Each structure stands twice: as structure tokens, then as C-alpha cells.
RNA sequence: GAUUCCGUAGCUCAGCAGGUAGAGCAUUACACUUUUAAUGUAAGGGUCCUGGGUUCGAAUCCCAGCGGGAUCACCA
């Protein structure tokens, strides 16, 4: 089995051997003590110069400009890039010039990770740099790093833009494209901000099963796996709703989980087979409370991220300042189609869909038909954050019936930039009603709807012990992150999006 | 799943009326002790995605496959 190596890869292996011949371990085990990072130097050196006379820093070599007896190089650590200056006589004060002439100039490449000691200074062109007094190879790179160059006005050259390359080799993408790293830092900031708000509100972060024998809490096709010892099929969860509600039954007032969910459906730029949803449930509240809480939560997230409530998404400016607009689903459909569907039966709805040129399936029930109309004609119009409220009962089998409007449930979805990013309701806690709703789902299943929910008898048993009135919500973290970082593809906010396997010829 | 575009050096790309491949950066060598897309001179580097077909001859034309992007369908 031989690996096909390019000229550059062969050369780097030769350099590796030469280092070893010189008695240098290219992958040393000992700790390299760091006392500063690149960002710290860049931000604080000018006003605190005395503090940067003896720095020790490590990073990856990103570029080298060789001036003969001196070199400029740029290294990158986790915080920033910084220029280093290496002069032959400074790192080789004696007659032995091997360290500079051989180890540095011949055997160190772009992509290698080095540790240096030195002092910070400003070059005559005004760039804060580190004057190196000693350097050490900490890890030799055997593959050449794609070089992205940027000129003074910020134009980049040879930027690696091939999505396949970037997603499959995200580690390279992260090294060479700083804006990618920034997106993922923002993702973590978003999650941290939400977590802080929920913790401050007294909610408890919990973990619930990913492997479930009945995949519940949503309508979607699941992944199926098998447990060998129990010899039973298990499903990867499509939602964690039913487990979080069991915990509300158990006496917690508020619980939340950032849950990886899995759905065995198509993939595109807004769908990955595994994705993250925040769900949280609060006892003794209703969906009106949840609207208020969630709009404040999102306003806070945006404020924490950008210090203001507005975000640029594509060519649009979106303002997350609370309160958000509230529109009922029937009003939304009336406004965008001119049709009042509030009193139509299934046949009537089918006719409306036909008139509006909306594709429907025979298996679709009343709720699904209304959802199709909303999706086709209304959804895209809500750019600024808007709560769409009061959904038909047929499409919300886990939601409490509306307190005043028959046929509706107390549910809202939050639409931003024409897309749904949250789904919430007053949770159905009437066990008799819940059982009937599950049975309705069973009928849909018999009509051929392969996404209809299964009956979860243990969940019904839990409700029969009594669940307090509860408000619950699910927020798509990937989609929220896409929006708040102005990315159009979910693959841009997942470190390792699902890809078809690379087939490798075995030789 | 459907339609459509794409796959050439480590990276970004050119090459296509069919004649066994080019540029810039990167790499190698030399010069240069504050440069910054450093510069100058020279050199090396390719199963042109894979497999078939047409042809005297295919990176180029045709077919199939693999991978990716975009649009659509389903969904969060």
C-alpha cells in the first residue's frame, strides 16, 4: 500500500528526515510555555511596551519573506496573525549558523507550527512584530497549505472557495479563512448567550435520550438503528419534546436542552441530517408568555453578538428589537391570498389549493393543506421577525386547543427573513385529548402519511399523572446562526456538514 | 429524487474549430540584515475526476459512473 505523494509532499518528508538527522525532534513532547497571544500583543503593545520585552508565543507559519540574512514571517495562533522578524545573528550568536541557515531557512515551511521567544517592536513600516531571539519547530507539516494572500486594500488572492474542499477539509478552511473561524465563534456566542438567559431565568439544563424506541415530538422520517444486546430497533431522535415534558411532569418548573436531532430526509443548503434545536419548557406559562419571553431572548442574543438589535442578512436589514409583530395564521392567509379559509372544510381547502396552483397530495389532511397554503403564499413575506399564531388543530397534535377559537390551537411560529426559526405552543396536558390526537395521527398514517406520529403510551401515562399547564418552544440553532452570521447555507455553520463519502482507490 | 452547470499542478484559474498542457501564487536554487500580495534571476512539478466509445490522434467530441455547486420537490 503506497500513498501517491506530490513533489512537495516528498520534499517535506525529506526535510523531516533531515531535521531528525540534526537531532531535532519535529514533534517534540515537552510543553512549550506561552506567555502571550497574538491578539494581546496587537491590542496592548502600543500603550504598554515594557510588558512585551520577553514574549513566548507559538503558532502556524503562514508566510515567509526571505531577505537573506533576515526574514519576515507571519505566524497565526488561535487569536490572530502576527509578524515575526528573524535575524541570522540574533538566533545564531555563535559561529554555528545551522539554526538559521538550515533549520529555519531550509527546513521550515509554511504550515509548520513553531514556538518563538523574543521582544515586540514596531517595524519602520509601522507593523507590530516580534523580534525573534530563539525558535523551535513544534510540529512539522507534511502537506502544503494553500496560500491565500491579501493586499493592502483587503483583496484576497487565490482564496480557497471550493465548497467541497472547505467542507471536507474544514481544518484547512479554518486555518486559511479567518472569516470561517469567526462564524463558528459567533455560533458559540449565540449558544452561550441563550444559555445565560435561560439559566438566569431559573431553567435547568438537562440531557434526554438520543436513542429512542419511539421517535416522537415531531413529524419526520427517523434514522433506524439496532441495539444488539436488547435485540430491538432504536431510532435516533427527531425531537426531544416528549422527554422534556416528562420532566415537567416530574416537577421541574423549567427545563431546556440544546439537542442534536436527526431526520432521514433530503439534504440541501438548509437541511443537514443532524442539526441542533434548543427546546425549553416552562410550567404554569402559556404561549402568550412564551412570545414575550422568546422575543426578549432573541433581542438579547443579537445585542450580545453585535451590541445593537439589527442584523444584515443578504441585502436586508433585520431588526430584532422586541416586541415582534403578531399575526394569526388565518389573517396571514387572508392578507396574502385574499381567501378567508377559517370556515372551510377539507374539500373547500383542496379547491383553494387548486385555484392557487399549490401542489397537494391525497394523503394530506386539513391541517397539512392549510400549512401548504401558508408555506407557498405567506411565509416568504415575513422578513422582519413576526409571530404567526393560532394554527389549525390538525397540524399540531401536541398543542393545547385554543381557549376561545374552536378548531385552532395555541401555537405560534416565529418567521424571520421568510423562514421559520422557532415553533412554540401552550403544551397539551389533557391526557384524554392527547390520546385522541395520537389516534388522529394513526389515521393519517393509514392514509399513507409516513411522517405521522407514533403513539407514545409512556408519554400518555406521564400526562395521566398530571402535567401543569406549560409553555414550550423549539428554536433551530443552525438556522438562527445562519441568519445572525449572514450565511445562506447550513453547511457554513456546521463544522462538519454531512457529505457523500470520498471513495478512495485502494492500491 | 428531478433539472442544470462544474471537476486541468499544492491553491486560484486559462487552454477546447480534436494534434500527447500553460499562467500567477506556492515549491527548489542563488542574491538581498525592517519587508509586507517583498523583489530579481533560474529551475522542477500534472493518471487534464474515473471507465468506456468515436478518431491516425481526445484535457477538448459522445456515453456511463463518481464527487460538488445552483434551482426545484420534501422538510427544520
PDB file of N, CA and C (backbone and C1' of nucleotides) in Angstrom, chain A residues 7-8 11 15 65-66 68 72 83 87 89 121 123-125 127 149 157-158 164 168 265 269 271-272 275 368 479 500 503, chain B residues 10-12 24-30 32-39 44-45 47 66-71 73-76:
ATOM      1  N   UNK A   7       5.280  16.158  -5.401  1.00  0.00           N
ATOM      2  CA  UNK A   7       6.649  16.643  -5.234  1.00  0.00           C
ATOM      3  C   UNK A   7       6.822  17.364  -3.890  1.00  0.00           C
ATOM      4  N   UNK A   8       5.872  18.214  -3.586  1.00  0.00           N
ATOM      5  CA  UNK A   8       6.003  18.998  -2.353  1.00  0.00           C
ATOM      6  C   UNK A   8       5.887  18.114  -1.108  1.00  0.00           C
ATOM      7  N   UNK A  11       9.158  16.243  -0.665  1.00  0.00           N
ATOM      8  CA  UNK A  11      10.192  17.147  -0.188  1.00  0.00           C
ATOM      9  C   UNK A  11      10.070  17.383   1.316  1.00  0.00           C
ATOM     10  N   UNK A  15      12.688  16.771   4.387  1.00  0.00           N
ATOM     11  CA  UNK A  15      13.060  17.777   5.383  1.00  0.00           C
ATOM     12  C   UNK A  15      12.884  17.211   6.791  1.00  0.00           C
ATOM     13  N   UNK A  65       8.883  35.905   4.158  1.00  0.00           N
ATOM     14  CA  UNK A  65       9.541  36.803   3.206  1.00  0.00           C
ATOM     15  C   UNK A  65      11.030  36.797   3.549  1.00  0.00           C
ATOM     16  N   UNK A  66      11.784  36.179   2.668  1.00  0.00           N
ATOM     17  CA  UNK A  66      13.195  35.932   2.939  1.00  0.00           C
ATOM     18  C   UNK A  66      14.030  37.093   2.418  1.00  0.00           C
ATOM     19  N   UNK A  68      17.419  37.256   2.947  1.00  0.00           N
ATOM     20  CA  UNK A  68      18.822  36.884   3.030  1.00  0.00           C
ATOM     21  C   UNK A  68      19.224  36.570   4.452  1.00  0.00           C
ATOM     22  N   UNK A  72      11.237  37.940   7.324  1.00  0.00           N
ATOM     23  CA  UNK A  72       9.964  38.239   7.963  1.00  0.00           C
ATOM     24  C   UNK A  72       9.051  37.048   7.728  1.00  0.00           C
ATOM     25  N   UNK A  83       3.330  39.301  12.733  1.00  0.00           N
ATOM     26  CA  UNK A  83       4.583  39.179  12.001  1.00  0.00           C
ATOM     27  C   UNK A  83       5.728  38.926  12.966  1.00  0.00           C
ATOM     28  N   UNK A  87      16.433  37.316  12.565  1.00  0.00           N
ATOM     29  CA  UNK A  87      17.712  37.749  12.004  1.00  0.00           C
ATOM     30  C   UNK A  87      18.762  36.708  12.346  1.00  0.00           C
ATOM     31  N   UNK A  89      22.017  36.660  12.931  1.00  0.00           N
ATOM     32  CA  UNK A  89      22.961  36.825  14.029  1.00  0.00           C
ATOM     33  C   UNK A  89      22.275  36.831  15.392  1.00  0.00           C
ATOM     34  N   UNK A 121       8.421  44.775  18.785  1.00  0.00           N
ATOM     35  CA  UNK A 121       8.868  46.078  18.301  1.00  0.00           C
ATOM     36  C   UNK A 121       7.980  46.482  17.129  1.00  0.00           C
ATOM     37  N   UNK A 123       8.087  47.803  13.211  1.00  0.00           N
ATOM     38  CA  UNK A 123       8.990  47.974  12.066  1.00  0.00           C
ATOM     39  C   UNK A 123       8.883  49.400  11.536  1.00  0.00           C
ATOM     40  N   UNK A 124       9.816  49.758  10.644  1.00  0.00           N
ATOM     41  CA  UNK A 124       9.773  51.125  10.133  1.00  0.00           C
ATOM     42  C   UNK A 124       8.574  51.359   9.218  1.00  0.00           C
ATOM     43  N   UNK A 125       7.939  50.270   8.776  1.00  0.00           N
ATOM     44  CA  UNK A 125       6.683  50.470   8.047  1.00  0.00           C
ATOM     45  C   UNK A 125       5.478  50.449   8.997  1.00  0.00           C
ATOM     46  N   UNK A 127       4.522  48.101  11.374  1.00  0.00           N
ATOM     47  CA  UNK A 127       3.816  46.894  11.779  1.00  0.00           C
ATOM     48  C   UNK A 127       4.384  46.327  13.076  1.00  0.00           C
ATOM     49  N   UNK A 149      -3.368  35.103  -0.212  1.00  0.00           N
ATOM     50  CA  UNK A 149      -2.693  36.380   0.032  1.00  0.00           C
ATOM     51  C   UNK A 149      -3.709  37.512   0.004  1.00  0.00           C
ATOM     52  N   UNK A 157      -6.319  36.901  -2.743  1.00  0.00           N
ATOM     53  CA  UNK A 157      -5.933  36.225  -3.968  1.00  0.00           C
ATOM     54  C   UNK A 157      -5.832  34.738  -3.689  1.00  0.00           C
ATOM     55  N   UNK A 158      -6.279  33.961  -4.663  1.00  0.00           N
ATOM     56  CA  UNK A 158      -6.224  32.502  -4.539  1.00  0.00           C
ATOM     57  C   UNK A 158      -6.973  32.006  -3.305  1.00  0.00           C
ATOM     58  N   UNK A 164     -16.573  22.070  -1.643  1.00  0.00           N
ATOM     59  CA  UNK A 164     -16.237  20.680  -1.349  1.00  0.00           C
ATOM     60  C   UNK A 164     -14.934  20.593  -0.560  1.00  0.00           C
ATOM     61  N   UNK A 168     -15.029  19.309   3.342  1.00  0.00           N
ATOM     62  CA  UNK A 168     -14.366  18.028   3.624  1.00  0.00           C
ATOM     63  C   UNK A 168     -13.127  18.236   4.479  1.00  0.00           C
ATOM     64  N   UNK A 265     -34.025  12.653   5.849  1.00  0.00           N
ATOM     65  CA  UNK A 265     -34.696  13.310   4.735  1.00  0.00           C
ATOM     66  C   UNK A 265     -33.653  13.918   3.809  1.00  0.00           C
ATOM     67  N   UNK A 269     -29.113  23.180   1.091  1.00  0.00           N
ATOM     68  CA  UNK A 269     -28.369  24.202   1.814  1.00  0.00           C
ATOM     69  C   UNK A 269     -29.062  24.682   3.081  1.00  0.00           C
ATOM     70  N   UNK A 271     -30.727  22.065   4.999  1.00  0.00           N
ATOM     71  CA  UNK A 271     -31.015  20.818   5.722  1.00  0.00           C
ATOM     72  C   UNK A 271     -29.783  19.940   5.827  1.00  0.00           C
ATOM     73  N   UNK A 272     -29.438  19.570   7.046  1.00  0.00           N
ATOM     74  CA  UNK A 272     -28.394  18.583   7.289  1.00  0.00           C
ATOM     75  C   UNK A 272     -29.055  17.449   8.074  1.00  0.00           C
ATOM     76  N   UNK A 275     -28.908  18.074  13.167  1.00  0.00           N
ATOM     77  CA  UNK A 275     -28.988  19.516  13.358  1.00  0.00           C
ATOM     78  C   UNK A 275     -29.344  19.784  14.815  1.00  0.00           C
ATOM     79  N   UNK A 368     -52.583  19.963   7.124  1.00  0.00           N
ATOM     80  CA  UNK A 368     -51.465  19.946   6.187  1.00  0.00           C
ATOM     81  C   UNK A 368     -51.764  20.842   4.976  1.00  0.00           C
ATOM     82  N   UNK A 479     -30.249  27.367  11.972  1.00  0.00           N
ATOM     83  CA  UNK A 479     -30.911  28.385  11.149  1.00  0.00           C
ATOM     84  C   UNK A 479     -30.746  29.769  11.771  1.00  0.00           C
ATOM     85  N   UNK A 500     -21.223  13.139   0.995  1.00  0.00           N
ATOM     86  CA  UNK A 500     -21.056  11.776   0.498  1.00  0.00           C
ATOM     87  C   UNK A 500     -19.629  11.336   0.776  1.00  0.00           C
ATOM     88  N   UNK A 503     -14.688   8.367  -2.199  1.00  0.00           N
ATOM     89  CA  UNK A 503     -14.230   6.998  -2.436  1.00  0.00           C
ATOM     90  C   UNK A 503     -12.749   7.044  -2.762  1.00  0.00           C
TER      91      UNK A 503
ATOM     92  P     G B  10      -0.744  18.860  -7.234  1.00  0.00           P
ATOM     93  O5'   G B  10      -1.066  19.731  -5.940  1.00  0.00           O
ATOM     94  C5'   G B  10      -1.444  19.127  -4.709  1.00  0.00           C
ATOM     95  C4'   G B  10      -1.537  20.235  -3.698  1.00  0.00           C
ATOM     96  C3'   G B  10      -2.450  21.384  -4.107  1.00  0.00           C
ATOM     97  O3'   G B  10      -3.761  21.153  -3.653  1.00  0.00           O
ATOM     98  C1'   G B  10      -0.317  22.230  -3.530  1.00  0.00           C
ATOM     99  P     C B  11      -5.032  21.566  -4.577  1.00  0.00           P
ATOM    100  O5'   C B  11      -5.061  23.150  -4.391  1.00  0.00           O
ATOM    101  C5'   C B  11      -5.501  23.719  -3.165  1.00  0.00           C
ATOM    102  C4'   C B  11      -5.447  25.228  -3.255  1.00  0.00           C
ATOM    103  C3'   C B  11      -6.223  25.822  -4.418  1.00  0.00           C
ATOM    104  O3'   C B  11      -7.595  25.980  -4.099  1.00  0.00           O
ATOM    105  C1'   C B  11      -4.067  26.756  -4.375  1.00  0.00           C
ATOM    106  P     U B  12      -8.683  25.951  -5.281  1.00  0.00           P
ATOM    107  O5'   U B  12      -8.404  27.321  -6.040  1.00  0.00           O
ATOM    108  C5'   U B  12      -8.742  28.570  -5.443  1.00  0.00           C
ATOM    109  C4'   U B  12      -8.411  29.691  -6.388  1.00  0.00           C
ATOM    110  C3'   U B  12      -9.023  29.553  -7.780  1.00  0.00           C
ATOM    111  O3'   U B  12     -10.369  30.008  -7.794  1.00  0.00           O
ATOM    112  C1'   U B  12      -6.739  30.107  -7.983  1.00  0.00           C
ATOM    113  P     G B  24       4.125  33.108 -14.488  1.00  0.00           P
ATOM    114  O5'   G B  24       3.174  33.566 -13.303  1.00  0.00           O
ATOM    115  C5'   G B  24       2.689  34.915 -13.241  1.00  0.00           C
ATOM    116  C4'   G B  24       1.732  35.046 -12.094  1.00  0.00           C
ATOM    117  C3'   G B  24       2.246  34.534 -10.751  1.00  0.00           C
ATOM    118  O3'   G B  24       3.059  35.487 -10.091  1.00  0.00           O
ATOM    119  C1'   G B  24       0.086  33.669 -11.136  1.00  0.00           C
ATOM    120  P     C B  25       4.298  34.994  -9.216  1.00  0.00           P
ATOM    121  O5'   C B  25       3.633  34.333  -7.929  1.00  0.00           O
ATOM    122  C5'   C B  25       3.006  35.141  -6.933  1.00  0.00           C
ATOM    123  C4'   C B  25       2.150  34.280  -6.042  1.00  0.00           C
ATOM    124  C3'   C B  25       2.883  33.199  -5.252  1.00  0.00           C
ATOM    125  O3'   C B  25       3.514  33.708  -4.089  1.00  0.00           O
ATOM    126  C1'   C B  25       0.958  32.278  -6.234  1.00  0.00           C
ATOM    127  P     A B  26       4.878  33.087  -3.593  1.00  0.00           P
ATOM    128  O5'   A B  26       4.494  31.554  -3.300  1.00  0.00           O
ATOM    129  C5'   A B  26       3.779  31.203  -2.130  1.00  0.00           C
ATOM    130  C4'   A B  26       3.545  29.714  -2.089  1.00  0.00           C
ATOM    131  C3'   A B  26       4.804  28.846  -2.133  1.00  0.00           C
ATOM    132  O3'   A B  26       5.404  28.719  -0.861  1.00  0.00           O
ATOM    133  C1'   A B  26       3.253  28.033  -3.695  1.00  0.00           C
ATOM    134  P     U B  27       6.973  28.605  -0.719  1.00  0.00           P
ATOM    135  O5'   U B  27       7.315  27.287  -1.537  1.00  0.00           O
ATOM    136  C5'   U B  27       6.965  26.002  -1.024  1.00  0.00           C
ATOM    137  C4'   U B  27       7.532  24.932  -1.921  1.00  0.00           C
ATOM    138  C3'   U B  27       9.021  25.029  -2.180  1.00  0.00           C
ATOM    139  O3'   U B  27       9.759  24.453  -1.116  1.00  0.00           O
ATOM    140  C1'   U B  27       7.908  24.690  -4.221  1.00  0.00           C
ATOM    141  P     U B  28      11.139  25.109  -0.657  1.00  0.00           P
ATOM    142  O5'   U B  28      12.110  24.735  -1.857  1.00  0.00           O
ATOM    143  C5'   U B  28      12.504  23.379  -2.060  1.00  0.00           C
ATOM    144  C4'   U B  28      13.436  23.289  -3.235  1.00  0.00           C
ATOM    145  C3'   U B  28      14.584  24.286  -3.233  1.00  0.00           C
ATOM    146  O3'   U B  28      15.650  23.843  -2.411  1.00  0.00           O
ATOM    147  C1'   U B  28      13.568  24.291  -5.355  1.00  0.00           C
ATOM    148  P     A B  29      16.528  24.926  -1.658  1.00  0.00           P
ATOM    149  O5'   A B  29      17.407  25.523  -2.843  1.00  0.00           O
ATOM    150  C5'   A B  29      18.369  24.719  -3.500  1.00  0.00           C
ATOM    151  C4'   A B  29      19.049  25.523  -4.579  1.00  0.00           C
ATOM    152  C3'   A B  29      19.567  26.893  -4.136  1.00  0.00           C
ATOM    153  O3'   A B  29      20.808  26.784  -3.470  1.00  0.00           O
ATOM    154  C1'   A B  29      18.431  27.092  -6.187  1.00  0.00           C
ATOM    155  P     C B  30      21.162  27.839  -2.320  1.00  0.00           P
ATOM    156  O5'   C B  30      21.485  29.169  -3.135  1.00  0.00           O
ATOM    157  C5'   C B  30      22.628  29.219  -3.986  1.00  0.00           C
ATOM    158  C4'   C B  30      22.604  30.472  -4.816  1.00  0.00           C
ATOM    159  C3'   C B  30      22.465  31.780  -4.039  1.00  0.00           C
ATOM    160  O3'   C B  30      23.679  32.176  -3.420  1.00  0.00           O
ATOM    161  C1'   C B  30      21.056  31.828  -5.933  1.00  0.00           C
ATOM    162  P     C B  32      23.904  38.010  -0.390  1.00  0.00           P
ATOM    163  O5'   C B  32      22.867  39.131   0.032  1.00  0.00           O
ATOM    164  C5'   C B  32      23.031  40.466  -0.442  1.00  0.00           C
ATOM    165  C4'   C B  32      21.718  41.194  -0.323  1.00  0.00           C
ATOM    166  C3'   C B  32      21.064  41.114   1.055  1.00  0.00           C
ATOM    167  O3'   C B  32      21.625  42.057   1.956  1.00  0.00           O
ATOM    168  C1'   C B  32      19.452  40.730  -0.627  1.00  0.00           C
ATOM    169  P     U B  33      21.909  41.580   3.475  1.00  0.00           P
ATOM    170  O5'   U B  33      20.788  42.442   4.205  1.00  0.00           O
ATOM    171  C5'   U B  33      19.438  42.003   4.318  1.00  0.00           C
ATOM    172  C4'   U B  33      19.012  42.285   5.737  1.00  0.00           C
ATOM    173  C3'   U B  33      19.132  43.753   6.085  1.00  0.00           C
ATOM    174  O3'   U B  33      17.834  44.177   6.419  1.00  0.00           O
ATOM    175  C1'   U B  33      20.069  42.347   7.783  1.00  0.00           C
ATOM    176  P     U B  34      17.248  45.634   6.282  1.00  0.00           P
ATOM    177  O5'   U B  34      15.822  45.489   6.932  1.00  0.00           O
ATOM    178  C5'   U B  34      14.763  44.827   6.248  1.00  0.00           C
ATOM    179  C4'   U B  34      13.488  45.474   6.725  1.00  0.00           C
ATOM    180  C3'   U B  34      13.555  46.995   6.525  1.00  0.00           C
ATOM    181  O3'   U B  34      12.802  47.368   5.422  1.00  0.00           O
ATOM    182  C1'   U B  34      12.902  46.366   8.782  1.00  0.00           C
ATOM    183  P     U B  35      11.893  48.150   4.648  1.00  0.00           P
ATOM    184  O5'   U B  35      11.025  47.167   3.738  1.00  0.00           O
ATOM    185  C5'   U B  35      11.672  46.302   2.822  1.00  0.00           C
ATOM    186  C4'   U B  35      10.977  44.976   2.833  1.00  0.00           C
ATOM    187  C3'   U B  35       9.467  45.031   2.611  1.00  0.00           C
ATOM    188  O3'   U B  35       9.153  45.176   1.235  1.00  0.00           O
ATOM    189  C1'   U B  35       9.956  43.536   4.373  1.00  0.00           C
ATOM    190  P     U B  36       7.882  46.035   0.800  1.00  0.00           P
ATOM    191  O5'   U B  36       6.646  45.155   1.299  1.00  0.00           O
ATOM    192  C5'   U B  36       6.368  43.900   0.671  1.00  0.00           C
ATOM    193  C4'   U B  36       5.319  43.190   1.485  1.00  0.00           C
ATOM    194  C3'   U B  36       3.998  43.929   1.605  1.00  0.00           C
ATOM    195  O3'   U B  36       3.218  43.644   0.453  1.00  0.00           O
ATOM    196  C1'   U B  36       4.648  43.082   3.718  1.00  0.00           C
ATOM    197  P     A B  37       1.897  44.403   0.068  1.00  0.00           P
ATOM    198  O5'   A B  37       0.931  43.233  -0.424  1.00  0.00           O
ATOM    199  C5'   A B  37       0.495  42.229   0.468  1.00  0.00           C
ATOM    200  C4'   A B  37       0.571  40.871  -0.238  1.00  0.00           C
ATOM    201  C3'   A B  37       1.946  40.564  -0.783  1.00  0.00           C
ATOM    202  O3'   A B  37       2.331  39.258  -0.390  1.00  0.00           O
ATOM    203  C1'   A B  37       0.296  40.302  -2.463  1.00  0.00           C
ATOM    204  P     A B  38       3.588  38.951   0.471  1.00  0.00           P
ATOM    205  O5'   A B  38       4.698  40.044   0.038  1.00  0.00           O
ATOM    206  C5'   A B  38       5.709  39.701  -0.852  1.00  0.00           C
ATOM    207  C4'   A B  38       6.452  40.971  -1.197  1.00  0.00           C
ATOM    208  C3'   A B  38       7.242  40.935  -2.488  1.00  0.00           C
ATOM    209  O3'   A B  38       6.422  41.155  -3.612  1.00  0.00           O
ATOM    210  C1'   A B  38       8.570  41.842  -0.774  1.00  0.00           C
ATOM    211  P     U B  39       6.742  40.322  -4.970  1.00  0.00           P
ATOM    212  O5'   U B  39       8.155  40.909  -5.427  1.00  0.00           O
ATOM    213  C5'   U B  39       8.291  42.274  -5.773  1.00  0.00           C
ATOM    214  C4'   U B  39       9.734  42.591  -6.040  1.00  0.00           C
ATOM    215  C3'   U B  39      10.411  41.705  -7.087  1.00  0.00           C
ATOM    216  O3'   U B  39      10.108  42.129  -8.403  1.00  0.00           O
ATOM    217  C1'   U B  39      11.825  41.895  -5.206  1.00  0.00           C
ATOM    218  P     G B  44      13.221  22.592 -15.865  1.00  0.00           P
ATOM    219  O5'   G B  44      12.563  21.786 -14.654  1.00  0.00           O
ATOM    220  C5'   G B  44      13.239  20.675 -14.062  1.00  0.00           C
ATOM    221  C4'   G B  44      12.580  20.318 -12.754  1.00  0.00           C
ATOM    222  C3'   G B  44      11.127  19.852 -12.849  1.00  0.00           C
ATOM    223  O3'   G B  44      11.043  18.466 -13.157  1.00  0.00           O
ATOM    224  C1'   G B  44      11.309  21.468 -11.151  1.00  0.00           C
ATOM    225  P     G B  45       9.823  17.920 -13.988  1.00  0.00           P
ATOM    226  O5'   G B  45       8.604  18.174 -12.990  1.00  0.00           O
ATOM    227  C5'   G B  45       8.437  17.341 -11.835  1.00  0.00           C
ATOM    228  C4'   G B  45       7.331  17.888 -10.988  1.00  0.00           C
ATOM    229  C3'   G B  45       5.937  17.792 -11.594  1.00  0.00           C
ATOM    230  O3'   G B  45       5.363  16.535 -11.274  1.00  0.00           O
ATOM    231  C1'   G B  45       6.287  19.967 -10.716  1.00  0.00           C
ATOM    232  P     U B  47      -0.494  13.033 -11.503  1.00  0.00           P
ATOM    233  O5'   U B  47      -1.379  12.105 -12.451  1.00  0.00           O
ATOM    234  C5'   U B  47      -0.999  11.883 -13.792  1.00  0.00           C
ATOM    235  C4'   U B  47      -2.039  11.049 -14.494  1.00  0.00           C
ATOM    236  C3'   U B  47      -3.484  11.468 -14.228  1.00  0.00           C
ATOM    237  O3'   U B  47      -3.875  12.606 -14.989  1.00  0.00           O
ATOM    238  C1'   U B  47      -3.268   9.102 -14.075  1.00  0.00           C
ATOM    239  P     C B  66     -23.106   6.969  -9.589  1.00  0.00           P
ATOM    240  O5'   C B  66     -21.752   7.582  -9.013  1.00  0.00           O
ATOM    241  C5'   C B  66     -20.802   6.745  -8.364  1.00  0.00           C
ATOM    242  C4'   C B  66     -19.565   7.549  -8.032  1.00  0.00           C
ATOM    243  C3'   C B  66     -19.811   8.879  -7.342  1.00  0.00           C
ATOM    244  O3'   C B  66     -20.064   8.737  -5.962  1.00  0.00           O
ATOM    245  C1'   C B  66     -18.262   9.193  -9.076  1.00  0.00           C
ATOM    246  P     G B  67     -21.101   9.751  -5.222  1.00  0.00           P
ATOM    247  O5'   G B  67     -20.277  11.105  -5.193  1.00  0.00           O
ATOM    248  C5'   G B  67     -19.126  11.217  -4.370  1.00  0.00           C
ATOM    249  C4'   G B  67     -18.429  12.509  -4.646  1.00  0.00           C
ATOM    250  C3'   G B  67     -19.282  13.759  -4.524  1.00  0.00           C
ATOM    251  O3'   G B  67     -19.516  14.137  -3.181  1.00  0.00           O
ATOM    252  C1'   G B  67     -17.998  13.898  -6.477  1.00  0.00           C
ATOM    253  P     G B  68     -20.884  14.905  -2.803  1.00  0.00           P
ATOM    254  O5'   G B  68     -20.611  16.356  -3.392  1.00  0.00           O
ATOM    255  C5'   G B  68     -19.626  17.196  -2.792  1.00  0.00           C
ATOM    256  C4'   G B  68     -19.419  18.426  -3.621  1.00  0.00           C
ATOM    257  C3'   G B  68     -20.625  19.324  -3.798  1.00  0.00           C
ATOM    258  O3'   G B  68     -20.881  20.116  -2.654  1.00  0.00           O
ATOM    259  C1'   G B  68     -19.539  19.060  -5.862  1.00  0.00           C
ATOM    260  P     G B  69     -22.356  20.645  -2.367  1.00  0.00           P
ATOM    261  O5'   G B  69     -22.491  21.827  -3.430  1.00  0.00           O
ATOM    262  C5'   G B  69     -21.702  23.006  -3.297  1.00  0.00           C
ATOM    263  C4'   G B  69     -21.944  23.904  -4.472  1.00  0.00           C
ATOM    264  C3'   G B  69     -23.380  24.358  -4.663  1.00  0.00           C
ATOM    265  O3'   G B  69     -23.716  25.421  -3.799  1.00  0.00           O
ATOM    266  C1'   G B  69     -22.497  23.688  -6.730  1.00  0.00           C
ATOM    267  P     A B  70     -25.224  25.565  -3.255  1.00  0.00           P
ATOM    268  O5'   A B  70     -26.007  26.035  -4.563  1.00  0.00           O
ATOM    269  C5'   A B  70     -25.757  27.317  -5.138  1.00  0.00           C
ATOM    270  C4'   A B  70     -26.528  27.457  -6.425  1.00  0.00           C
ATOM    271  C3'   A B  70     -28.028  27.218  -6.312  1.00  0.00           C
ATOM    272  O3'   A B  70     -28.726  28.358  -5.856  1.00  0.00           O
ATOM    273  C1'   A B  70     -27.178  26.004  -8.137  1.00  0.00           C
ATOM    274  P     U B  71     -30.072  28.178  -4.987  1.00  0.00           P
ATOM    275  O5'   U B  71     -31.122  27.668  -6.068  1.00  0.00           O
ATOM    276  C5'   U B  71     -31.632  28.547  -7.063  1.00  0.00           C
ATOM    277  C4'   U B  71     -32.499  27.791  -8.029  1.00  0.00           C
ATOM    278  C3'   U B  71     -33.681  27.053  -7.409  1.00  0.00           C
ATOM    279  O3'   U B  71     -34.792  27.893  -7.165  1.00  0.00           O
ATOM    280  C1'   U B  71     -32.556  25.616  -8.901  1.00  0.00           C
ATOM    281  P     A B  73     -40.542  24.102  -5.036  1.00  0.00           P
ATOM    282  O5'   A B  73     -40.588  22.515  -4.907  1.00  0.00           O
ATOM    283  C5'   A B  73     -41.538  21.765  -5.652  1.00  0.00           C
ATOM    284  C4'   A B  73     -41.378  20.295  -5.350  1.00  0.00           C
ATOM    285  C3'   A B  73     -41.481  19.904  -3.882  1.00  0.00           C
ATOM    286  O3'   A B  73     -42.821  19.781  -3.457  1.00  0.00           O
ATOM    287  C1'   A B  73     -39.602  18.855  -4.846  1.00  0.00           C
ATOM    288  P     C B  74     -43.200  20.140  -1.919  1.00  0.00           P
ATOM    289  O5'   C B  74     -42.408  19.039  -1.095  1.00  0.00           O
ATOM    290  C5'   C B  74     -43.041  17.831  -0.679  1.00  0.00           C
ATOM    291  C4'   C B  74     -42.150  17.098   0.280  1.00  0.00           C
ATOM    292  C3'   C B  74     -41.961  17.761   1.638  1.00  0.00           C
ATOM    293  O3'   C B  74     -43.028  17.491   2.539  1.00  0.00           O
ATOM    294  C1'   C B  74     -39.856  17.124   0.790  1.00  0.00           C
ATOM    295  P     C B  75     -43.520  18.696   3.512  1.00  0.00           P
ATOM    296  O5'   C B  75     -42.274  18.956   4.471  1.00  0.00           O
ATOM    297  C5'   C B  75     -42.181  18.306   5.721  1.00  0.00           C
ATOM    298  C4'   C B  75     -40.756  18.246   6.173  1.00  0.00           C
ATOM    299  C3'   C B  75     -40.284  19.372   7.091  1.00  0.00           C
ATOM    300  O3'   C B  75     -40.648  19.155   8.432  1.00  0.00           O
ATOM    301  C1'   C B  75     -38.694  19.055   5.380  1.00  0.00           C
ATOM    302  P     A B  76     -41.091  20.419   9.350  1.00  0.00           P
ATOM    303  O5'   A B  76     -39.736  20.963   9.998  1.00  0.00           O
ATOM    304  C5'   A B  76     -39.841  21.777  11.144  1.00  0.00           C
ATOM    305  C4'   A B  76     -38.640  22.694  11.219  1.00  0.00           C
ATOM    306  C3'   A B  76     -38.450  23.547   9.970  1.00  0.00           C
ATOM    307  O3'   A B  76     -38.306  24.898  10.254  1.00  0.00           O
ATOM    308  C1'   A B  76     -36.477  22.291  10.458  1.00  0.00           C
TER     309        A B  76
END
